[in-house]
Short mmCIF file of C-alpha atoms and ligand atoms in Angstrom, two decimals:
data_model
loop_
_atom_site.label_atom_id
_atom_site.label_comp_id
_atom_site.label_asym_id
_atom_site.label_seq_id
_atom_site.Cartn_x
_atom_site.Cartn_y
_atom_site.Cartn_z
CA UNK A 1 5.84 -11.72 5.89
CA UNK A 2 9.41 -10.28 7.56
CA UNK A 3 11.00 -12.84 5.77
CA UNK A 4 9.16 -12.33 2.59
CA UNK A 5 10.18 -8.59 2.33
CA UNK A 6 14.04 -9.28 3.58
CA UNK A 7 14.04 -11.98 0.58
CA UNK A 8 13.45 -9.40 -1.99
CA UNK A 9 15.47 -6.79 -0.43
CA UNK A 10 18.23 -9.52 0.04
CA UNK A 11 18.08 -10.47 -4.08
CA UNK A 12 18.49 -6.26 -4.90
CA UNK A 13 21.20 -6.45 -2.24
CA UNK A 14 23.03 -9.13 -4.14
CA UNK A 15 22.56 -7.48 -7.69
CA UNK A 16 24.08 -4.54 -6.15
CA UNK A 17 26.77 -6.33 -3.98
CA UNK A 18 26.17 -4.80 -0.71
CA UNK A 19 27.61 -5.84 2.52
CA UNK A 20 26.12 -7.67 5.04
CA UNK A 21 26.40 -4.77 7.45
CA UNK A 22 24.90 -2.42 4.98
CA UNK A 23 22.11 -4.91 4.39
CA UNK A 24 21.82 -4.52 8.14
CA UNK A 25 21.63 -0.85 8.81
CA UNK A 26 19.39 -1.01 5.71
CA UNK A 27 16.63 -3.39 6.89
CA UNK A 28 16.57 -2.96 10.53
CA UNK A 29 13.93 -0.05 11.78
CA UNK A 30 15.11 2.64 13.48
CA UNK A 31 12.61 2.78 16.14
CA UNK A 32 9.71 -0.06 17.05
CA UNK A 33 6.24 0.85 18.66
CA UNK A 34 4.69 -1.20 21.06
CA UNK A 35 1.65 0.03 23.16
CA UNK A 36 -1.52 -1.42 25.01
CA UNK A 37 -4.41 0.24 23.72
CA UNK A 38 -6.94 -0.02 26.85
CA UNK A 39 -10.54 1.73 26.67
CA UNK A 40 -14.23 1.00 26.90
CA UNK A 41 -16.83 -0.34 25.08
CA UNK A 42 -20.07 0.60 24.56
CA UNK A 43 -21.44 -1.08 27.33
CA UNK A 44 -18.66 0.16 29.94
CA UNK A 45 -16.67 -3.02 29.80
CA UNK A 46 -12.65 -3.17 28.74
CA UNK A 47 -11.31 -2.79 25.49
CA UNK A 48 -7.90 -4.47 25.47
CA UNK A 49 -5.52 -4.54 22.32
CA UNK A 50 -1.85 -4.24 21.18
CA UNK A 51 -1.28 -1.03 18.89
CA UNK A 52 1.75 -1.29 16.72
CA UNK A 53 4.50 1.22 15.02
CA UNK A 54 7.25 0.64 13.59
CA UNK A 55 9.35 3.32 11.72
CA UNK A 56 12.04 1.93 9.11
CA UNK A 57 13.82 4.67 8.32
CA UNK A 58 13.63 8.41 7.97
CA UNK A 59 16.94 9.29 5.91
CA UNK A 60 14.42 10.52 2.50
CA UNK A 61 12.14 12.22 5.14
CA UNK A 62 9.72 11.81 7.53
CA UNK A 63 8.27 8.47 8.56
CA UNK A 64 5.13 7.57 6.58
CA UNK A 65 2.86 4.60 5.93
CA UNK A 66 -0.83 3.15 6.74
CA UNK A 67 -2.45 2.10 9.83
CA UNK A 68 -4.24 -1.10 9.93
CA UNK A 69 -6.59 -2.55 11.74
CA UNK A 70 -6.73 -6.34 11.77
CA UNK A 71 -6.82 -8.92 14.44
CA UNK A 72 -3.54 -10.19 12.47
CA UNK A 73 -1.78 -6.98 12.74
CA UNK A 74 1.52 -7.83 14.94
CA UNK A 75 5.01 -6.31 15.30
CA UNK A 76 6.20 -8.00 11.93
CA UNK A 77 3.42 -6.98 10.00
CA UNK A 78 3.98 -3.71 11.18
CA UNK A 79 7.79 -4.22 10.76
CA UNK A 80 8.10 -5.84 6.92
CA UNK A 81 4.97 -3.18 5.44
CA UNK A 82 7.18 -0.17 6.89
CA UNK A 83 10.20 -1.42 5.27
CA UNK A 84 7.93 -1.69 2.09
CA UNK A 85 6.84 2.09 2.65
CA UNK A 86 10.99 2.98 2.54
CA UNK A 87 10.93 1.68 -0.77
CA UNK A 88 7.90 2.55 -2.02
CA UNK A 89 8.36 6.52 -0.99
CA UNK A 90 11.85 5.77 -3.00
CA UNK A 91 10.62 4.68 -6.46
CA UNK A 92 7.91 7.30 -6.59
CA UNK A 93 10.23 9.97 -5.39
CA UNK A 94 8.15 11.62 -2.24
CA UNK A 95 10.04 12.96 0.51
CA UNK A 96 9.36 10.64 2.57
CA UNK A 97 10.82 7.44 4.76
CA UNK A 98 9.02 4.52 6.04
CA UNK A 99 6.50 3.39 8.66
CA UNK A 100 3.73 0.77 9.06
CA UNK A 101 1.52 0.53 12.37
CA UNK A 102 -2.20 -0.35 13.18
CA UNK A 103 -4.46 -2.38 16.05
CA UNK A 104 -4.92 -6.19 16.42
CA UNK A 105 -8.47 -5.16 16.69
CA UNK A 106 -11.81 -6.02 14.50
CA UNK A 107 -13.46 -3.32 13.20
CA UNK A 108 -16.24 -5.25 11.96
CA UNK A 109 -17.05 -6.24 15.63
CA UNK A 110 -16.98 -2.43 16.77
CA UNK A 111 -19.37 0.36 16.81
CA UNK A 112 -17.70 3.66 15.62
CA UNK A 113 -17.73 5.17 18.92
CA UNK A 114 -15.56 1.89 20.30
CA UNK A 115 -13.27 2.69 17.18
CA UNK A 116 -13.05 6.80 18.14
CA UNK A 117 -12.14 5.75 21.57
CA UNK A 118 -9.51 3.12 20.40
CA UNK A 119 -8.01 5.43 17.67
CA UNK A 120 -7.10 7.97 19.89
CA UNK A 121 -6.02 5.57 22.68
CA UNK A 122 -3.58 4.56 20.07
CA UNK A 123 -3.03 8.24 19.00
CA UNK A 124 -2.11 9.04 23.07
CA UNK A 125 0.17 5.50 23.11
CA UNK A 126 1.81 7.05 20.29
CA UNK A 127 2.54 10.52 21.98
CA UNK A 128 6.16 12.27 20.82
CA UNK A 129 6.44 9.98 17.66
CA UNK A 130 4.04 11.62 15.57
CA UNK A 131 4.23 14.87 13.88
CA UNK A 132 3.85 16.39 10.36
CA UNK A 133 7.93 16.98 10.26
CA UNK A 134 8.05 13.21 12.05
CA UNK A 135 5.85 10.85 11.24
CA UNK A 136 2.55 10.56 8.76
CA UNK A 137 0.13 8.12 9.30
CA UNK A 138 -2.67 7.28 6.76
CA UNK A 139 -5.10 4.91 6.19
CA UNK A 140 -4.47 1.14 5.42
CA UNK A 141 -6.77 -1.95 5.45
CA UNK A 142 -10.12 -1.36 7.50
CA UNK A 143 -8.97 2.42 8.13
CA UNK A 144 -10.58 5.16 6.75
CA UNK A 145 -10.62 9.05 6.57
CA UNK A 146 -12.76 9.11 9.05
CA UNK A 147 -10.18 7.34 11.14
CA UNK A 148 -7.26 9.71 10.01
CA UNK A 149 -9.87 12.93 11.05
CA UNK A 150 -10.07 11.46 14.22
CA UNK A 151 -6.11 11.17 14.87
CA UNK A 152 -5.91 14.18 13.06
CA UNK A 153 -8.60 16.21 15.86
CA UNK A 154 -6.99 13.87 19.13
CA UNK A 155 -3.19 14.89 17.95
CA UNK A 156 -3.93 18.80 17.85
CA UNK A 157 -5.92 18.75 20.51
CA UNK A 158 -2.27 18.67 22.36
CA UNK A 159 -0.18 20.09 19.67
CA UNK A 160 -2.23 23.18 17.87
CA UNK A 161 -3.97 23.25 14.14
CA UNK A 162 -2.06 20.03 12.89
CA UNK A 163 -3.49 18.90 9.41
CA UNK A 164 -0.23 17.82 7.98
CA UNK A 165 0.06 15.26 10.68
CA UNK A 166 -2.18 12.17 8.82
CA UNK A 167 -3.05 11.70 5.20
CA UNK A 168 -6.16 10.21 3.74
CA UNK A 169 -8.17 12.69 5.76
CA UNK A 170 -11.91 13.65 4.89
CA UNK A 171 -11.86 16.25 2.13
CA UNK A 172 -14.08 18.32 4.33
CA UNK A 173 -11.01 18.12 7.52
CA UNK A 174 -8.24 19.01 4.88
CA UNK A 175 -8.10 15.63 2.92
CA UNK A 176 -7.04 16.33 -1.32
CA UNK A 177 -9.35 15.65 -3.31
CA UNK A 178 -8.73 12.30 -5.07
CA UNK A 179 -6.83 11.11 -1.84
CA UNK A 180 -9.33 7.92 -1.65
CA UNK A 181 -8.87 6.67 -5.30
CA UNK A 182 -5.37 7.45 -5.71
CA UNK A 183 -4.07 3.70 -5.07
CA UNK A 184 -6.50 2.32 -7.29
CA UNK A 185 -5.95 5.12 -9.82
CA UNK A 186 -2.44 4.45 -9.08
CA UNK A 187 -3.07 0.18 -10.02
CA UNK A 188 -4.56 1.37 -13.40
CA UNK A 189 -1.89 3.46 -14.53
CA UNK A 190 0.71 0.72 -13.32
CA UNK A 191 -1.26 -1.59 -15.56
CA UNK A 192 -1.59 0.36 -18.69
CA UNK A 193 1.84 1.15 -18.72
CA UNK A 194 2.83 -2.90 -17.92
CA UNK A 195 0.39 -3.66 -20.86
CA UNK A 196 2.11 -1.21 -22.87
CA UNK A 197 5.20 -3.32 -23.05
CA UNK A 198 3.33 -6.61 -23.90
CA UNK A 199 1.55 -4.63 -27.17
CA UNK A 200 -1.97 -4.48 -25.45
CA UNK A 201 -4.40 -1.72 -24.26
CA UNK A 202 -6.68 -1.89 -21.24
CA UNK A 203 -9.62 -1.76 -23.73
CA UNK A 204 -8.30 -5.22 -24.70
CA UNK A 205 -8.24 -7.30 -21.50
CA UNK A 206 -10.19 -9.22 -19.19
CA UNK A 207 -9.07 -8.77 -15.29
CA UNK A 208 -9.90 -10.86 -12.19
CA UNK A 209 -9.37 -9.29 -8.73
CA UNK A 210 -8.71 -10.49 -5.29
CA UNK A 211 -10.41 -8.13 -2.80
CA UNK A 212 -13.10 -5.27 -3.43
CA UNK A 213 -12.47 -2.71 -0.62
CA UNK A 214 -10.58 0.77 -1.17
CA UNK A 215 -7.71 -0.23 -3.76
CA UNK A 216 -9.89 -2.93 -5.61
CA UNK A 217 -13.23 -1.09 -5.83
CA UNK A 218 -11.52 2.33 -8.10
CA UNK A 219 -8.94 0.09 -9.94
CA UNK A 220 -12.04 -2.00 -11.09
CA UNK A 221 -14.08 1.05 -11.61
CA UNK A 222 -10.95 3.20 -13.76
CA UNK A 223 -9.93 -0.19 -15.40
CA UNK A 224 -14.50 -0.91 -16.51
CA UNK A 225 -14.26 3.23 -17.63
CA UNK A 226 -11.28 2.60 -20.03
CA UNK A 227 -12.85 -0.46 -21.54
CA UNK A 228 -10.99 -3.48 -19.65
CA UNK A 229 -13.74 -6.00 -18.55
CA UNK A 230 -13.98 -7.24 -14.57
CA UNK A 231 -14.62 -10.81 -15.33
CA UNK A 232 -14.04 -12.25 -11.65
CA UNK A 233 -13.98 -10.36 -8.07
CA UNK A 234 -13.29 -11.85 -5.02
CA UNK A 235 -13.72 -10.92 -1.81
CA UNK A 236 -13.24 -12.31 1.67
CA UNK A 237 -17.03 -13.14 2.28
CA UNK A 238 -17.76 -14.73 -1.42
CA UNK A 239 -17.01 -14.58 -5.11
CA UNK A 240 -18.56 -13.83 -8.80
CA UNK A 241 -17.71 -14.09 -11.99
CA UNK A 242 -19.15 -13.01 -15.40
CA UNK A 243 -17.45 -13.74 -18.81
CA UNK A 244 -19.15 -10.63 -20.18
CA UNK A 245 -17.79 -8.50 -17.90
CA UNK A 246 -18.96 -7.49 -14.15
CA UNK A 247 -20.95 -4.65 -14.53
CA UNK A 248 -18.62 -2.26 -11.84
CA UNK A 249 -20.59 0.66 -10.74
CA UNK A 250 -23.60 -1.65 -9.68
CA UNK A 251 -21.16 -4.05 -8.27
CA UNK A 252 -19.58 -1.59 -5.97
CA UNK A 253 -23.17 -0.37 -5.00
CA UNK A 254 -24.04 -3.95 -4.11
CA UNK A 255 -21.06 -4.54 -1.73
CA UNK A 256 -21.63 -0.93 -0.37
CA UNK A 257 -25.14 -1.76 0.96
CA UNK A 258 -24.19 -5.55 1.84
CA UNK A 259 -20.72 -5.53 2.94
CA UNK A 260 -19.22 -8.68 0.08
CA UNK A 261 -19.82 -9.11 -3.28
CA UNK A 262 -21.68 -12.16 -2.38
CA UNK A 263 -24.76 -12.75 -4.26
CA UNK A 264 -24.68 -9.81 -6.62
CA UNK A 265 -26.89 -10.80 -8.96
CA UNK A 266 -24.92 -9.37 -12.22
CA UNK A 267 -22.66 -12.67 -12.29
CA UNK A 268 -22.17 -16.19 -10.97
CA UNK A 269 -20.83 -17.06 -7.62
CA UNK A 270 -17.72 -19.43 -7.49
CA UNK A 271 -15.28 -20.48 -5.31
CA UNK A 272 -13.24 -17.38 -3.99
CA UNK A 273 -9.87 -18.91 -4.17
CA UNK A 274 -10.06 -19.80 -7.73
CA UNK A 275 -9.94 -16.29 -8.46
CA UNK A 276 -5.57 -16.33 -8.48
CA UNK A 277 -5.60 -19.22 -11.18
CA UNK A 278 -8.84 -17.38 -13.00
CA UNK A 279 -8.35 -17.32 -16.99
CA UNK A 280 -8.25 -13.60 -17.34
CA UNK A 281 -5.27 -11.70 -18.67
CA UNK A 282 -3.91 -10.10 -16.04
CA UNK A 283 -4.84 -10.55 -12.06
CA UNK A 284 -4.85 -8.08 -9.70
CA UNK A 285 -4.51 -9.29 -5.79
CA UNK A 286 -6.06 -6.40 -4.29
CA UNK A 287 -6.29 -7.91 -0.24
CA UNK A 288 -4.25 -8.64 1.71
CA UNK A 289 -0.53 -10.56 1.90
CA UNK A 290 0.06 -14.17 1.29
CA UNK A 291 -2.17 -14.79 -1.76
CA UNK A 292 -0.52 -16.08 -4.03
CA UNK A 293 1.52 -18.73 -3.14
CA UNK A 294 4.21 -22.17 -4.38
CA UNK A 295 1.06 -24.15 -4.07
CA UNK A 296 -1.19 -21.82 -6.56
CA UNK A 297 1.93 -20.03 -8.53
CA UNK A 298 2.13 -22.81 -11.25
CA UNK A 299 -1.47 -22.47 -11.78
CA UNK A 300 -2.17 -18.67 -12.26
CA UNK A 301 -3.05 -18.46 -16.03
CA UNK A 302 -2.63 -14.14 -16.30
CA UNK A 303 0.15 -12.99 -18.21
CA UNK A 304 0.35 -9.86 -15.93
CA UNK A 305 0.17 -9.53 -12.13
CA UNK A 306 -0.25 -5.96 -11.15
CA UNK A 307 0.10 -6.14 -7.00
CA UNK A 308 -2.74 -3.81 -5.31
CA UNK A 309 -2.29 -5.70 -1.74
CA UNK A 310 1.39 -5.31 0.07
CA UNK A 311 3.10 -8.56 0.14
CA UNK A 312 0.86 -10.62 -2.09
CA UNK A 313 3.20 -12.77 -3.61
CA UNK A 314 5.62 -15.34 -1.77
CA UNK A 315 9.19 -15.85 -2.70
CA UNK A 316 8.50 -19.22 -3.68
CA UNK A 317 5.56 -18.45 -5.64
CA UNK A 318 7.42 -14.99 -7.25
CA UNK A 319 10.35 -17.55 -8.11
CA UNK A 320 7.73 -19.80 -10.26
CA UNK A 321 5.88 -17.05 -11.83
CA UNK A 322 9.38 -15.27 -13.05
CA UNK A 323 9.95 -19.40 -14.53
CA UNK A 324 6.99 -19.25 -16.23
CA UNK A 325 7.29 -15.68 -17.60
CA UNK A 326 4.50 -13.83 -15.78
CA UNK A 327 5.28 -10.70 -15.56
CA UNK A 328 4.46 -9.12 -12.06
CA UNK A 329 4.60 -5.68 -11.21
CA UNK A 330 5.44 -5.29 -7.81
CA UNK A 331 3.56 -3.90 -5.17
CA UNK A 332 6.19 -0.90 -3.95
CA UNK A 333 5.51 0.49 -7.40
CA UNK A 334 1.72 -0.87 -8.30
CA UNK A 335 0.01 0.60 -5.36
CA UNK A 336 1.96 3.56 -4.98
CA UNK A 337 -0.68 6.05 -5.90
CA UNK A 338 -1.60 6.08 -2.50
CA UNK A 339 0.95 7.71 -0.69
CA UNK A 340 2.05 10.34 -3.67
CA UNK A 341 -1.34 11.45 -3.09
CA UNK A 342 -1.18 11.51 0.32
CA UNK A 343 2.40 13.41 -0.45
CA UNK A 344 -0.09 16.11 -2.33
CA UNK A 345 -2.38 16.35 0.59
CA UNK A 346 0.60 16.73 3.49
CA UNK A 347 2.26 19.26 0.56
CA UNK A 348 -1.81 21.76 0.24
CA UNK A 349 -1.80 21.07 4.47
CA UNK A 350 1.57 22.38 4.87
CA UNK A 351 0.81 25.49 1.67
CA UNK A 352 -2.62 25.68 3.12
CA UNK A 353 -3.24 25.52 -0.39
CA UNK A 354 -6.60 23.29 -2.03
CA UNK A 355 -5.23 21.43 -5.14
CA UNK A 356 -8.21 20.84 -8.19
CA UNK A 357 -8.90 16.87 -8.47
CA UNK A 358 -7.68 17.44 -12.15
CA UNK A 359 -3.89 18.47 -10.91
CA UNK A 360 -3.65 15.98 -8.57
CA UNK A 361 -4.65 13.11 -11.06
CA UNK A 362 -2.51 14.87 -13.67
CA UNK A 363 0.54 14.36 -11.53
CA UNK A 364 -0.18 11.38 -10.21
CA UNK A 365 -0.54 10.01 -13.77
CA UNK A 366 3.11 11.47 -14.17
CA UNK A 367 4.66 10.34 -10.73
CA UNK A 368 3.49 6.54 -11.60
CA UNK A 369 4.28 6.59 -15.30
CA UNK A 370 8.25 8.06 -14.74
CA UNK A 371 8.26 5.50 -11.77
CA UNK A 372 7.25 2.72 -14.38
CA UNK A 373 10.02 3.67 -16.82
CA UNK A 374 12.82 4.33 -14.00
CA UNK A 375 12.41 0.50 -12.45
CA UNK A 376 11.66 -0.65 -16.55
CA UNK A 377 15.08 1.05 -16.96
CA UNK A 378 17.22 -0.75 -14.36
CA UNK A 379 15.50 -3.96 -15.24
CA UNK A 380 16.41 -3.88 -19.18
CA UNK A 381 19.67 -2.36 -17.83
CA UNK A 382 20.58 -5.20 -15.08
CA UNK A 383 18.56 -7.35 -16.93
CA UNK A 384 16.35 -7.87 -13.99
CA UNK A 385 12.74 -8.84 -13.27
CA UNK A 386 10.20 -5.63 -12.20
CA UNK A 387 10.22 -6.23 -8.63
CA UNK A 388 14.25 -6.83 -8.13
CA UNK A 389 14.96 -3.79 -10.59
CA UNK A 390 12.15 -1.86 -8.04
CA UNK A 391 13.87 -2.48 -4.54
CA UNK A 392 17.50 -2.14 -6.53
CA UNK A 393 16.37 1.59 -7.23
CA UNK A 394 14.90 2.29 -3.92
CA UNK A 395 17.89 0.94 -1.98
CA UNK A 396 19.88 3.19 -4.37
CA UNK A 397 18.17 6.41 -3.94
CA UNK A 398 17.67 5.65 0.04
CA UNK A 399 21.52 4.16 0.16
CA UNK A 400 22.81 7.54 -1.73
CA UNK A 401 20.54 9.81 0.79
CA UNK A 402 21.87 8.08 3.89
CA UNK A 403 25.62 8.65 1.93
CA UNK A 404 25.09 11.99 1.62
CA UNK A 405 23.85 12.58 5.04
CA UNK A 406 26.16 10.24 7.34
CA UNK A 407 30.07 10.26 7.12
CA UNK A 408 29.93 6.60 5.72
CA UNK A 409 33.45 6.39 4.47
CA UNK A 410 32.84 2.27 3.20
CA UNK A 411 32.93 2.13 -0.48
CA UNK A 412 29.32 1.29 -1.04
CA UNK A 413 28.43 0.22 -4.95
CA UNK A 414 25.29 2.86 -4.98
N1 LIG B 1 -1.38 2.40 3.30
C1 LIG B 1 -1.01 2.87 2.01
C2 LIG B 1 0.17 2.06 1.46
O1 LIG B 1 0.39 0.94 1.87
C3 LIG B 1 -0.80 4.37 1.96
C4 LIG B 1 0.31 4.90 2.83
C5 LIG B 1 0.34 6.43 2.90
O2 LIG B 1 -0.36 7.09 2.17
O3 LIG B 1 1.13 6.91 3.71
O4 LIG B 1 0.86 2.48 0.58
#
């Protein structure tokens, strides 16, 4: 996945003939978190993990990005999705720098006490790096705001009233309103305004998804409300399809009572990993890296990619689709929404100020729409694809930041 992210990085790098020591200083993290995460379980017996953090760089802000929890999560993971948060914070303009972290833990095999304990194990490992000025942690795959209220409670336990210090928290414990749907509010917006440039509205298309947990349950839900029909969801556990269209509310009620989408009785099941080559318009992978790859690429059959998940695509798939003239919208701009929302929340923490859901919607919509036409921009300009006209834009605005704030006398084409 390290290489994945340095690829795409390394293509905006050429288009804007940096150096190979900028490249460097660009891509390599200013600070990497390693730290055993040792408690109990239920029963009394040890709880032994890895907890990982890794923070890219800080020159637009503090450090910010999701934690994960997934028995996959390891230091590159953490490493290549921080370097995706430096860009991401970039094209959507928040004041912010990158991070990525999380457990190699399983929260499905955990009670939530054994996740309380191992959150703020992790929270303790992390001691002197976090910090509402430093760094911002938030949720990610399998973390939740009950998670962040937890880190939240366990970091200003030692440091006084802290809210500001983790995003995504319940709305009860300081979270913003619209905090949980903003990346899948954020994937609808990104699509509407991709759809706008092929001549089509929402209201027009059929969509199949890959993954239905935080980012694929609201995009599927905003995307049914404006008239676009769910024709195929898939999920880790199962898969089903209806040419109709999936009715979405019911849908989400099914997985939320039995964990998959597996036997919803709305649809047909099929074979999960059909849904990348499913004939729908557009496809959004919505889980988790690594989807879509050479060996599917030449068989997806959308016209629009719209990336939910971090890291979906391959190079060597991304290469194929660009061939065939897909037209992918890349994840550092797609799934955005959520961390400008969770810039809203840390910006009511720090006013101690309560934002209506309407304003923070309102300027979401506005956040992902001008970072649609900025990267649309540099693309027609540098005649580009999306996702090389994205990371040319955020290496600009982080490249000119770092300029302005270092005596870096090199000529640097920014
Ligand atoms: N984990 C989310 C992402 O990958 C949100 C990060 C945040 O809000 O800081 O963008």
């Amino acid at each position: 996945m390290l290489e994945a992210s340095h690829h795409y990085f390394n293509e905006a790098a050429d288009a804007l003939d940096l150096s190979d020591q900028i490249r460097e200083i660009l891509l390599t993290p200013r600070r990497v978190l390693k730290v055993e995460v040792v408690t109990e379980d239920d029963e009394g017996k040890l709880l032994h993990f890895t907890g990982f953090r890794t923070q890219h760089t800080d020159v637009r802000g503090p450090y910010k990005g999701g934690l994960r929890y997934h028995p996959h999560m390891d230091e590159d993971h953490a490493t290549a999705l921080a370097n995706l948060m430096t860009w991401k914070t970039a094209i959507v303009g928040v004041p912010f720098g990158g991070a990525k972290g999380g457990i190699n833990c399983d929260p499905r095999q955990m009670s939530r006490q054994e996740l309380d304990r191992v959150t703020r194990a992790f929270v303790k490992g992390m001691s002197g790096m976090l910090g509402p000025t430093l760094d911002i942690p938030a949720p990610d795959v399998n973390t939740n705001a009950e998670v962040m209220g937890w880190i939240m409670d366990e970091y200003s336990q030692s440091n006084g009233f802290s809210p500001g210090v983790v995003t995504g928290k319940p709305v009860d414990l300081f979270g913003s309103l619209g905090r949980d749907e903003a990346t899948g509010r954020g994937v609808m917006y990104a699509m509407r305004e991709a759809l706008k440039d092929q001549g089509k509205s929402i209201a027009e298309v059929t969509v199949a998804m890959q993954g239905f947990g935080n980012v694929g349950t609201h995009a599927a839900r905003l995307i049914a409300e404006l008239g676009g029909k769910i024709i195929a969801v898939a999920d880790h556990l199962g898969a089903v399809e209806n040419q109709e269209g999936l009715d979405v509310p019911a849908l989400i009620a099914w997985t939320a009572e039995h964990g998959t989408v597996n036997g919803f009785p709305g649809g047909a099941p099929f074979e999960g990993a059909d849904v990348i080559t499913w004939p729908a318009d557009v496809l959004i992978p919505a889980a988790l890296e690594e989807a879509i790859t050479g060996d599917n690429a030449g068989d997806v059959r959308a016209s629009l990619i719209v990336e939910g998940a971090n890291g979906p695509t391959t190079p060597r798939a991304d290469e194929i689709l660009r061939d065939r003239g897909v037209l992918t919208v890349p994840d550092i701009l797609a799934n955005a929404g959520g961390v400008t929302v969770s810039y809203f929340e840390w910006a009511q923490n720090i006013q101690q100020f309560r934002w209506e859901l309407d304003r923070v919607n309102d300027e979401l919509e506005k956040v992902i729409v001008r970072a649609y036409a900025d990267v649309r921009t540099v693309a027609k300009e540098k005649s580009l694809d999306m996702r090389t006209a994205a990371f040319v834009l955020a290496i600009q605005r982080v490249g000119r930041a770092a300029k302005a704030r270092w005596p870096i006398r090199e000529t640097v084409r920014l």
